[in-house]
C-alpha positions as a Markdown table, in Angstrom:
| # | Residue | x | y | z |
|---|---|---|---|---|
| 1 | Met | 13.6 | -7.3 | 8.3 |
| 2 | Arg | 15.7 | -10.3 | 7.8 |
| 3 | Ile | 19.4 | -10.1 | 6.0 |
| 4 | Leu | 20.1 | -13.3 | 3.7 |
| 5 | Trp | 24.0 | -11.9 | 3.0 |
| 6 | Ala | 24.9 | -8.6 | 3.0 |
| 7 | Lys | 28.3 | -7.1 | 4.2 |
| 8 | Ser | 28.3 | -3.9 | 6.1 |
| 9 | Ser | 31.2 | -0.8 | 5.4 |
| 10 | Pro | 31.2 | 2.7 | 6.5 |
| 11 | Pro | 29.9 | 5.2 | 4.5 |
| 12 | Arg | 31.8 | 6.7 | 2.0 |
| 13 | Lys | 31.6 | 9.6 | -0.8 |
| 14 | Val | 31.8 | 8.5 | -4.6 |
| 15 | Leu | 34.8 | 8.7 | -5.6 |
| 16 | Ser | 36.4 | 9.7 | -9.3 |
| 17 | Leu | 38.1 | 6.3 | -9.2 |
| 18 | Ser | 35.4 | 4.4 | -7.4 |
| 19 | Lys | 32.3 | 2.7 | -8.6 |
| 20 | Thr | 29.1 | 3.9 | -8.0 |
| 21 | Arg | 27.3 | 1.2 | -5.5 |
| 22 | Ile | 24.1 | 0.1 | -6.8 |
| 23 | Ala | 20.9 | -1.1 | -4.8 |
| 24 | Val | 18.3 | -2.9 | -6.8 |
| 25 | Phe | 14.9 | -2.8 | -4.6 |
| 26 | Val | 12.7 | -5.4 | -6.0 |
| 27 | Ser | 9.7 | -7.7 | -5.4 |
| 28 | Gly | 9.1 | -10.6 | -7.6 |
| 29 | Gly | 10.8 | -12.0 | -10.6 |
| 30 | Gly | 13.3 | -10.1 | -11.0 |
| 31 | Thr | 13.4 | -10.0 | -14.3 |
| 32 | Asn | 14.7 | -6.1 | -14.9 |
| 33 | Leu | 17.3 | -7.4 | -12.0 |
| 34 | Gln | 18.7 | -10.0 | -14.2 |
| 35 | Ala | 18.9 | -7.6 | -17.6 |
| 36 | Leu | 21.3 | -5.7 | -15.1 |
| 37 | Ile | 23.6 | -8.6 | -14.0 |
| 38 | Asp | 23.6 | -9.8 | -17.5 |
| 39 | Ala | 24.7 | -6.3 | -18.6 |
| 40 | Ala | 26.9 | -5.7 | -16.3 |
| 41 | Lys | 28.7 | -9.0 | -17.0 |
| 42 | Arg | 28.7 | -7.7 | -20.5 |
| 43 | Gly | 30.8 | -4.9 | -19.7 |
| 44 | Glu | 28.1 | -2.5 | -20.1 |
| 45 | Ile | 27.7 | -0.6 | -16.5 |
| 46 | Pro | 31.6 | -0.3 | -16.1 |
| 47 | Ser | 30.4 | 2.8 | -13.7 |
| 48 | Gly | 28.8 | 1.0 | -11.5 |
| 49 | Glu | 28.7 | -2.6 | -8.9 |
| 50 | Ile | 25.3 | -4.1 | -7.9 |
| 51 | Ala | 26.1 | -4.0 | -4.6 |
| 52 | Leu | 23.1 | -4.8 | -2.7 |
| 53 | Val | 19.3 | -6.5 | -3.9 |
| 54 | Leu | 16.4 | -5.3 | -1.4 |
| 55 | Ala | 13.2 | -6.9 | -1.8 |
| 56 | Ser | 10.1 | -6.3 | 0.1 |
| 57 | Asn | 9.2 | -9.8 | 0.7 |
| 58 | Asp | 10.9 | -12.8 | 1.2 |
| 59 | Lys | 9.5 | -14.9 | -1.9 |
| 60 | Ala | 10.5 | -13.0 | -4.5 |
| 61 | Tyr | 12.5 | -15.3 | -7.1 |
| 62 | Ala | 15.0 | -11.9 | -7.6 |
| 63 | Leu | 16.6 | -13.1 | -4.0 |
| 64 | Thr | 17.2 | -16.5 | -5.9 |
| 65 | Arg | 18.8 | -14.4 | -9.2 |
| 66 | Ala | 21.1 | -12.5 | -6.6 |
| 67 | Ala | 22.0 | -15.4 | -4.3 |
| 68 | Glu | 23.2 | -17.1 | -7.5 |
| 69 | Asn | 25.1 | -14.3 | -8.6 |
| 70 | Asn | 26.7 | -13.8 | -4.9 |
| 71 | Ile | 25.1 | -10.2 | -4.4 |
| 72 | Pro | 24.3 | -9.6 | -0.9 |
| 73 | Ser | 20.6 | -9.4 | 0.0 |
| 74 | Val | 18.3 | -8.3 | 2.6 |
| 75 | Val | 14.4 | -8.5 | 2.8 |
| 76 | Val | 12.7 | -5.0 | 4.2 |
| 77 | Lys | 9.0 | -5.8 | 5.0 |
| 78 | Arg | 7.0 | -2.7 | 5.6 |
| 79 | Lys | 4.0 | -4.7 | 7.5 |
| 80 | Glu | 6.9 | -5.4 | 9.9 |
| 81 | Phe | 6.8 | -1.6 | 10.9 |
| 82 | Glu | 4.1 | 0.5 | 12.6 |
| 83 | Thr | 4.9 | 3.7 | 10.8 |
| 84 | Gln | 5.9 | 4.6 | 6.8 |
| 85 | Leu | 8.4 | 6.3 | 8.7 |
| 86 | Ala | 9.6 | 3.4 | 11.0 |
| 87 | Tyr | 10.1 | 1.5 | 7.3 |
| 88 | Glu | 11.9 | 3.9 | 5.7 |
| 89 | Glu | 14.1 | 4.9 | 8.3 |
| 90 | Ala | 15.4 | 1.0 | 8.1 |
| 91 | Val | 15.4 | 0.8 | 4.5 |
| 92 | Lys | 17.9 | 3.8 | 5.2 |
| 93 | Ala | 20.1 | 2.2 | 7.6 |
| 94 | Val | 20.3 | -0.6 | 5.4 |
| 95 | Leu | 21.8 | 1.8 | 2.3 |
| 96 | Ala | 24.1 | 3.2 | 4.5 |
| 97 | Glu | 25.5 | 0.0 | 6.0 |
| 98 | Asn | 26.2 | -1.2 | 2.7 |
| 99 | Ser | 27.4 | 2.4 | 1.2 |
| 100 | Ile | 24.9 | 2.6 | -1.3 |
| 101 | Asp | 24.9 | 5.5 | -3.5 |
| 102 | Met | 22.3 | 4.7 | -6.1 |
| 103 | Ile | 18.9 | 3.2 | -5.9 |
| 104 | Val | 17.0 | 1.1 | -9.0 |
| 105 | Leu | 13.4 | 0.3 | -8.8 |
| 106 | Ala | 12.8 | -2.9 | -10.6 |
| 107 | Gly | 9.3 | -4.4 | -10.2 |
| 108 | Phe | 9.5 | -2.8 | -6.4 |
| 109 | Met | 5.5 | -3.0 | -5.1 |
| 110 | Ser | 6.2 | -1.1 | -2.0 |
| 111 | Ile | 5.2 | 2.5 | -1.9 |
| 112 | Leu | 8.2 | 5.1 | -1.2 |
| 113 | Ser | 7.0 | 8.8 | 0.2 |
| 114 | Glu | 8.8 | 11.8 | -0.3 |
| 115 | Asn | 10.4 | 11.6 | 2.9 |
| 116 | Phe | 12.3 | 8.8 | 1.2 |
| 117 | Thr | 12.8 | 10.2 | -2.1 |
| 118 | Ala | 14.1 | 13.7 | -0.9 |
| 119 | Ala | 16.9 | 12.1 | 0.9 |
| 120 | Tyr | 18.4 | 10.8 | -2.9 |
| 121 | Pro | 17.7 | 13.2 | -5.3 |
| 122 | Lys | 18.6 | 11.9 | -8.6 |
| 123 | Arg | 19.9 | 8.8 | -7.6 |
| 124 | Ile | 17.1 | 6.5 | -7.6 |
| 125 | Val | 15.6 | 5.5 | -10.8 |
| 126 | Asn | 12.3 | 3.4 | -12.3 |
| 127 | Val | 11.5 | 1.6 | -15.4 |
| 128 | His | 8.0 | 1.9 | -16.3 |
| 129 | Pro | 6.2 | -0.2 | -19.1 |
| 130 | Ser | 5.0 | 2.7 | -21.1 |
| 131 | Leu | 6.1 | 6.0 | -22.5 |
| 132 | Ile | 5.4 | 8.4 | -19.8 |
| 133 | Pro | 3.0 | 10.6 | -19.7 |
| 134 | Ser | 1.0 | 7.8 | -21.2 |
| 135 | Phe | -0.4 | 5.3 | -19.1 |
| 136 | Cys | 1.4 | 5.6 | -15.9 |
| 137 | Gly | 0.9 | 7.2 | -12.1 |
| 138 | Lys | -1.2 | 5.3 | -9.6 |
| 139 | Gly | -2.8 | 2.2 | -10.3 |
| 140 | Phe | -0.7 | 1.7 | -13.7 |
| 141 | Tyr | 1.8 | -1.3 | -13.2 |
| 142 | Gly | 2.2 | -4.6 | -14.1 |
| 143 | Leu | 0.3 | -6.0 | -16.6 |
| 144 | His | -2.5 | -3.1 | -16.0 |
| 145 | Val | -0.2 | -1.1 | -17.8 |
| 146 | His | -0.5 | -3.1 | -21.0 |
| 147 | Glu | -4.4 | -4.1 | -20.6 |
| 148 | Ala | -4.7 | 0.1 | -20.8 |
| 149 | Ala | -2.9 | 0.3 | -23.6 |
| 150 | Leu | -4.4 | -2.1 | -26.0 |
| 151 | Ala | -7.7 | -1.1 | -24.2 |
| 152 | Tyr | -7.2 | 2.8 | -25.7 |
| 153 | Gly | -6.1 | 1.3 | -29.2 |
| 154 | Val | -2.8 | 2.9 | -29.4 |
| 155 | Lys | -0.2 | 1.7 | -32.0 |
| 156 | Val | 2.7 | 2.1 | -30.6 |
| 157 | Thr | 3.9 | 1.6 | -26.4 |
| 158 | Gly | 7.4 | 1.2 | -25.0 |
| 159 | Ala | 9.1 | 1.6 | -21.6 |
| 160 | Thr | 10.6 | 4.9 | -19.9 |
| 161 | Val | 13.5 | 5.2 | -17.3 |
| 162 | His | 12.9 | 8.2 | -14.9 |
| 163 | Tyr | 13.8 | 9.7 | -11.7 |
| 164 | Val | 11.9 | 9.2 | -9.0 |
| 165 | Asn | 10.5 | 12.1 | -6.7 |
| 166 | Glu | 7.3 | 12.4 | -4.6 |
| 167 | Ile | 4.9 | 11.7 | -7.7 |
| 168 | Pro | 4.4 | 8.4 | -9.2 |
| 169 | Asp | 6.1 | 8.3 | -12.3 |
| 170 | Gly | 6.6 | 11.8 | -12.1 |
| 171 | Gly | 9.9 | 12.4 | -12.1 |
| 172 | Glu | 12.3 | 13.6 | -15.4 |
| 173 | Ile | 12.3 | 10.8 | -17.8 |
| 174 | Ile | 16.0 | 9.5 | -18.9 |
| 175 | Leu | 15.5 | 7.1 | -21.6 |
| 176 | Gln | 12.6 | 6.1 | -23.6 |
| 177 | Lys | 11.6 | 3.6 | -26.5 |
| 178 | Ala | 8.9 | 2.7 | -28.5 |
| 179 | Val | 7.4 | -0.8 | -29.0 |
| 180 | Glu | 4.8 | -1.1 | -31.8 |
| 181 | Ile | 1.9 | -3.0 | -30.8 |
| 182 | Glu | 0.8 | -5.9 | -33.4 |
| 183 | Glu | -2.5 | -7.3 | -33.9 |
| 184 | Gly | -3.6 | -10.3 | -31.6 |
| 185 | Asp | -1.6 | -8.9 | -28.8 |
| 186 | Thr | -3.0 | -9.8 | -25.2 |
| 187 | Pro | -1.4 | -7.9 | -22.3 |
| 188 | Glu | 0.8 | -10.6 | -21.6 |
| 189 | Val | 2.3 | -11.0 | -25.0 |
| 190 | Leu | 2.9 | -7.1 | -25.4 |
| 191 | Gln | 4.5 | -7.1 | -21.7 |
| 192 | Arg | 6.8 | -9.8 | -22.7 |
| 193 | Arg | 7.7 | -7.9 | -26.0 |
| 194 | Val | 7.7 | -4.2 | -24.1 |
| 195 | Met | 10.9 | -6.2 | -21.4 |
| 196 | Glu | 12.7 | -7.8 | -24.3 |
| 197 | Gln | 12.9 | -4.5 | -26.9 |
| 198 | Ala | 12.8 | -1.6 | -24.3 |
| 199 | Glu | 13.0 | -2.4 | -20.9 |
| 200 | Trp | 15.7 | -4.7 | -20.7 |
| 201 | Ile | 17.8 | -2.1 | -23.2 |
| 202 | Leu | 17.0 | 1.0 | -21.9 |
| 203 | Leu | 17.7 | 0.4 | -18.1 |
| 204 | Pro | 21.5 | -0.4 | -18.2 |
| 205 | Lys | 22.0 | 2.1 | -20.3 |
| 206 | Ala | 20.2 | 4.4 | -18.0 |
| 207 | Val | 21.6 | 3.0 | -15.0 |
| 208 | Glu | 25.2 | 3.2 | -16.6 |
| 209 | Met | 24.3 | 7.1 | -17.3 |
| 210 | Val | 23.4 | 7.8 | -13.6 |
| 211 | Ala | 26.0 | 5.9 | -12.0 |
| 212 | Ala | 29.0 | 7.4 | -14.1 |
| 213 | Arg | 27.4 | 11.0 | -13.4 |
| 214 | Leu | 27.3 | 9.8 | -9.9 |
| 215 | Gln | 31.3 | 8.4 | -10.1 |
| 216 | Lys | 32.2 | 11.9 | -11.1 |
| 217 | Gly | 30.7 | 13.3 | -8.1 |
| 218 | Gln | 27.9 | 15.2 | -10.0 |
């Protein structure tokens, strides 16, 4: 586990006047992280603050985005731990040290078990690049989702923000937005359109909804 820059503070309960402290989990480029950062700068997440970026690998460009925006970050690699339980306990410790109230999975490729998700009921959200329950679940991530949508011939796809539980993409849906599939779309072109027209719009809205609920102690 490698901490790039993180400050510690004692665990606390979310208070009505305190902003919900958010950890964004990443593995790659961090485009959804950037969407959240930009939304926060525009004042669209008034109930929350991005307090930590947690990456599954130290080469994730998302870490650069965090550094450029003065957000504490930490790298926790699954391969550095003998068991999934040990890995998840290490992640929990980092979250506790940073008084995190809420987690956003933004292109996070490491698996989280029920042991972890059950510890944060309705406090973990994920954005998925399809209209769940279509093209979701095990094996459906990144370009694979858009490849499947185009192969099936659907005319509409989109994105979904949902709570995270032990079932891949199986948690309660928070928000969805449809995106038209156009003639000549490739998986890469469709991926970009879904991000621009759905993911980057929905995710900040959903994060604010959950952050506001937690801020009220609900």
